Amino acid sequence: VILDTNAVNQTLKQIKSHLFNHGYFNATVTKEIKYSHKKANVYYQITANAPYNLNKITTQVNDQKVLELLKQDSIFTLIKS
């Protein structure tokens, strides 16, 4: 059996990163490799826990130029009020 454990670990990191990017900051991901005959199976156990949600974001900017730039850039955000 040839198993690339680096690829298995990279996949684990990608799963954790995906969960983190979606607000699951306390998620845990573990792996288990089971070998049978000439085959290896990789199982990932994911415990997402509760996601973090933002209810409100406020900004306080004293510089008008910076405020205008912030307003222009805010149209590209995924956060909607």
PDB file of C-alpha atoms in Angstrom, residues 10-59:
ATOM      1  CA  GLN A  10      -2.641  18.643   3.763  1.00  0.00           C
ATOM      2  CA  THR A  11      -6.294  17.654   3.305  1.00  0.00           C
ATOM      3  CA  LEU A  12      -6.800  17.821   7.070  1.00  0.00           C
ATOM      4  CA  LYS A  13      -5.356  21.354   7.111  1.00  0.00           C
ATOM      5  CA  GLN A  14      -7.584  22.378   4.194  1.00  0.00           C
ATOM      6  CA  ILE A  15     -10.689  21.107   5.980  1.00  0.00           C
ATOM      7  CA  LYS A  16      -9.735  23.040   9.131  1.00  0.00           C
ATOM      8  CA  SER A  17      -9.028  26.162   7.081  1.00  0.00           C
ATOM      9  CA  HIS A  18     -12.379  25.903   5.306  1.00  0.00           C
ATOM     10  CA  LEU A  19     -14.210  25.579   8.620  1.00  0.00           C
ATOM     11  CA  PHE A  20     -12.268  28.498  10.101  1.00  0.00           C
ATOM     12  CA  ASN A  21     -13.101  30.697   7.100  1.00  0.00           C
ATOM     13  CA  HIS A  22     -16.779  29.945   7.655  1.00  0.00           C
ATOM     14  CA  GLY A  23     -16.749  30.964  11.334  1.00  0.00           C
ATOM     15  CA  TYR A  24     -16.017  27.610  12.976  1.00  0.00           C
ATOM     16  CA  PHE A  25     -13.027  28.848  14.957  1.00  0.00           C
ATOM     17  CA  ASN A  26     -13.143  26.027  17.535  1.00  0.00           C
ATOM     18  CA  ALA A  27     -13.564  23.158  15.104  1.00  0.00           C
ATOM     19  CA  THR A  28     -11.466  20.024  15.469  1.00  0.00           C
ATOM     20  CA  VAL A  29     -10.521  17.654  12.690  1.00  0.00           C
ATOM     21  CA  THR A  30      -8.819  14.315  13.249  1.00  0.00           C
ATOM     22  CA  LYS A  31      -7.879  11.546  10.884  1.00  0.00           C
ATOM     23  CA  GLU A  32      -7.794   7.789  11.077  1.00  0.00           C
ATOM     24  CA  ILE A  33      -6.106   5.547   8.546  1.00  0.00           C
ATOM     25  CA  LYS A  34      -7.271   1.959   8.275  1.00  0.00           C
ATOM     26  CA  TYR A  35      -5.278  -0.554   6.281  1.00  0.00           C
ATOM     27  CA  SER A  36      -6.787  -3.715   4.915  1.00  0.00           C
ATOM     28  CA  HIS A  37      -5.082  -5.998   2.424  1.00  0.00           C
ATOM     29  CA  LYS A  38      -3.649  -3.755  -0.289  1.00  0.00           C
ATOM     30  CA  LYS A  39      -5.891  -0.821   0.465  1.00  0.00           C
ATOM     31  CA  ALA A  40      -5.854   2.171   2.790  1.00  0.00           C
ATOM     32  CA  ASN A  41      -8.928   4.136   3.810  1.00  0.00           C
ATOM     33  CA  VAL A  42      -8.664   7.580   5.358  1.00  0.00           C
ATOM     34  CA  TYR A  43     -11.467   8.772   7.630  1.00  0.00           C
ATOM     35  CA  TYR A  44     -11.759  12.358   8.819  1.00  0.00           C
ATOM     36  CA  GLN A  45     -13.707  13.090  12.012  1.00  0.00           C
ATOM     37  CA  ILE A  46     -14.999  16.666  12.033  1.00  0.00           C
ATOM     38  CA  THR A  47     -16.389  18.355  15.132  1.00  0.00           C
ATOM     39  CA  ALA A  48     -17.492  21.780  13.982  1.00  0.00           C
ATOM     40  CA  ASN A  49     -18.768  23.154  17.322  1.00  0.00           C
ATOM     41  CA  ALA A  50     -20.794  26.374  17.240  1.00  0.00           C
ATOM     42  CA  PRO A  51     -19.952  28.980  14.611  1.00  0.00           C
ATOM     43  CA  TYR A  52     -19.238  32.588  15.461  1.00  0.00           C
ATOM     44  CA  ASN A  53     -21.647  35.125  13.966  1.00  0.00           C
ATOM     45  CA  LEU A  54     -21.280  38.875  13.710  1.00  0.00           C
ATOM     46  CA  ASN A  55     -24.386  40.869  14.513  1.00  0.00           C
ATOM     47  CA  LYS A  56     -22.985  44.324  13.923  1.00  0.00           C
ATOM     48  CA  ILE A  57     -19.818  45.942  12.675  1.00  0.00           C
ATOM     49  CA  THR A  58     -19.131  49.584  13.404  1.00  0.00           C
ATOM     50  CA  THR A  59     -16.336  51.835  12.261  1.00  0.00           C
TER      51      THR A  59
END
